[in-house]
Amino acid sequence: MKTTPPSSSIEDYVKVIYSFTEWQDKPITSTQLAARLGVANSSVSEMVRKLKDQDLVEHEPYSPIRLTAAGLTLALSMVRRHRLLETYLVRELGYTWDEVHEEAELLEHAVSETFIERMSAKLGNPTRDPHGDPIPDAGGHITMAPSHRLDELDPGHRGRVSRISDHDPELLRYLEQHGIGVDTELQVVGRRPFGGTLVIARLPSPGAPSRTDDAGHLDLGDEAAVSLWLATVGTHPGCTVQEPAGGTLMHPHATGV
Amino acid sequence: MKTTPPSSSIEDYVKVIYSFTEWQDKPITSTQLAARLGVANSSVSEMVRKLKDQDLVEHEPYSPIRLTAAGLTLALSMVRRHRLLETYLVRELGYTWDEVHEEAELLEHAVSETFIERMSAKLGNPTRDPHGDPIPDAGGHITMAPSHRLDELDPGHRGRVSRISDHDPELLRYLEQHGIGVDTELQVVGRRPFGGTLVIARLPSPGAPSRTDDAGHLDLGDEAAVSLWLATVGTHPGCTVQEPAGGTLMHPHATGV
DNA sequence: ACTATTATTTCGGTATACCTAAATTTTTGG
DNA sequence: CCAAAAATTTAGGTATACCGAAATAATAGT
């Protein structure tokens, strides 16, 4: 019984397939997958065949790609690794918000299951990473408050920032400069007729030091708006939204002790 | 100007070539290198050609392999990574002595220069790892007390354990069980006529809790004896023994900011 | 409904890093 | 000093994960 551990390429493919469906539910296509991985379409076709052979995805030629239960388990394990690493780098090694993504991207393939669990314990088993993304527990369960993407909300809507996509460090620095982070309260003030630019107001946050431009208006472009999620004010976290096949989420790297 | 970063294989080769000469000075041969890397001799021949093309080693066919200045710089960077990681895992994540080697082996290829330096700073820029091995500083300089391998010392010799090879976790656990660690004081009591088995005595150590078997005798086999180094009692650390080509030791992974 | 465009897969090729087996060089012992 | 043994290299082959170009399938516009 010789089960080869998944290569880091395979881990990346599965993770990207998963994240595509994390905040909406259309399955990913070859071309989208290729774009997100930064590889040629032909590479994706080949690799998807391999993923299918290993029963990590379902795929019929010329149709989109969906994770199997096994694929979802692996993906959640990778997401857990990534987000715990990001949290750790920020809390223990003084990384900033915008630096962590790249480092976590490399480390997630190298660390052992032991490392992950010791790290999680040391952090107090957090359920959110520094960008507000939910961290699956060791069993692959995710708990999170319901939230909506900023560009989908109507003007007038108020809420607390629940997550900020970590894919654009530039944007993260911009938001930080303007005092917007996880838990900042915002209100959607209006929307431009064309170009979809959003105008939002930042409300003075309860605990935070007050800033001269608090409650000022801020113009956000499209890229920014699709990167911010708001939770309804007063919403309490606690609903399980996703979990893997069953049993404990054990990364296949784990040595079977 | 496109300098490819060294692959993790290349990093491993260079590190092993370096460590072979760390405690004696005969250069390593193909076969020894193959054995330590766990690969076939033919793989080494091929790879050594590649290392030579990249000016990391000097090598004439059928003769031993020596690092160039560039190779030494890379090797010291890898050794620094490995030993800082080991120290970190023990001090910050509760790893035991015998668990760290494997984990560090994987991580050393994945972490960024930034990660290494933040980790080092957090640890207070240590100069010794948990096994007593010297950690090169960011410039590749090593400071260490002179010490000798236990099997090279005459009976009667007394000293403080300055390092213990980390290659055999089994041995580390055995030594730990018998209260021997870095800084334990030992005396060489005698040597068996054949088989080279050493008999040593553990002297009560100043700070350590006294144990019922302190000052008792302990039989060490050959493998153990060649894994333990003793520093002369009263020796103070501080001599620079090795340094790279010149300038700051910058891992080639580092992004040139 | 049929063609033009776009999406996807297939096909030959590349680079890395291994392997075994065969050839070659070096070393060693009588 | 010369043959047998040991060390090392070369030759041919494998697996992974990419690529660009060509072929094929799906979709969209008129």
PDB file of N, CA and C in Angstrom, chain B residues 44 76 91 116 123 133 156 167 170 173 183 189 202 221 253:
ATOM      1  N   VAL B  44      25.003  11.538  -8.656  1.00  0.00           N
ATOM      2  CA  VAL B  44      25.982  12.486  -8.138  1.00  0.00           C
ATOM      3  C   VAL B  44      26.887  12.989  -9.258  1.00  0.00           C
ATOM      4  N   LEU B  76      26.955  27.855   3.698  1.00  0.00           N
ATOM      5  CA  LEU B  76      26.824  28.495   5.008  1.00  0.00           C
ATOM      6  C   LEU B  76      25.434  29.081   5.180  1.00  0.00           C
ATOM      7  N   ARG B  91      12.596  26.111  20.601  1.00  0.00           N
ATOM      8  CA  ARG B  91      12.306  27.176  21.564  1.00  0.00           C
ATOM      9  C   ARG B  91      10.880  27.696  21.453  1.00  0.00           C
ATOM     10  N   ILE B 116      13.944  34.101   7.742  1.00  0.00           N
ATOM     11  CA  ILE B 116      15.135  33.715   8.495  1.00  0.00           C
ATOM     12  C   ILE B 116      15.589  34.842   9.421  1.00  0.00           C
ATOM     13  N   LEU B 123      14.802  35.198  18.190  1.00  0.00           N
ATOM     14  CA  LEU B 123      15.542  34.276  19.055  1.00  0.00           C
ATOM     15  C   LEU B 123      16.723  34.966  19.736  1.00  0.00           C
ATOM     16  N   ASP B 133      25.584  22.865  17.687  1.00  0.00           N
ATOM     17  CA  ASP B 133      26.265  23.242  16.454  1.00  0.00           C
ATOM     18  C   ASP B 133      26.246  24.747  16.250  1.00  0.00           C
ATOM     19  N   GLY B 156      40.806   9.742  30.654  1.00  0.00           N
ATOM     20  CA  GLY B 156      41.202  10.722  31.660  1.00  0.00           C
ATOM     21  C   GLY B 156      40.752  12.120  31.282  1.00  0.00           C
ATOM     22  N   HIS B 167      22.202  13.624  13.567  1.00  0.00           N
ATOM     23  CA  HIS B 167      21.750  12.725  12.492  1.00  0.00           C
ATOM     24  C   HIS B 167      21.002  11.486  12.951  1.00  0.00           C
ATOM     25  N   GLU B 170      17.400   8.459  17.362  1.00  0.00           N
ATOM     26  CA  GLU B 170      17.468   7.351  18.322  1.00  0.00           C
ATOM     27  C   GLU B 170      18.533   7.633  19.378  1.00  0.00           C
ATOM     28  N   ARG B 173      17.658  10.473  21.723  1.00  0.00           N
ATOM     29  CA  ARG B 173      16.731  10.055  22.794  1.00  0.00           C
ATOM     30  C   ARG B 173      17.474   9.260  23.870  1.00  0.00           C
ATOM     31  N   ASP B 183      26.421  20.841  27.146  1.00  0.00           N
ATOM     32  CA  ASP B 183      26.938  21.410  28.393  1.00  0.00           C
ATOM     33  C   ASP B 183      27.073  20.429  29.557  1.00  0.00           C
ATOM     34  N   VAL B 189      36.664   7.657  30.727  1.00  0.00           N
ATOM     35  CA  VAL B 189      37.222   6.785  31.748  1.00  0.00           C
ATOM     36  C   VAL B 189      38.111   5.713  31.125  1.00  0.00           C
ATOM     37  N   ARG B 202      29.648  10.535  33.723  1.00  0.00           N
ATOM     38  CA  ARG B 202      28.989  11.834  33.695  1.00  0.00           C
ATOM     39  C   ARG B 202      29.200  12.496  35.039  1.00  0.00           C
ATOM     40  N   GLY B 221      28.930   3.084  22.546  1.00  0.00           N
ATOM     41  CA  GLY B 221      29.462   2.383  21.379  1.00  0.00           C
ATOM     42  C   GLY B 221      30.136   3.366  20.455  1.00  0.00           C
ATOM     43  N   HIS B 253      18.109  33.145  -2.811  1.00  0.00           N
ATOM     44  CA  HIS B 253      16.658  33.294  -2.908  1.00  0.00           C
ATOM     45  C   HIS B 253      16.221  34.727  -2.686  1.00  0.00           C
TER      46      HIS B 253
END
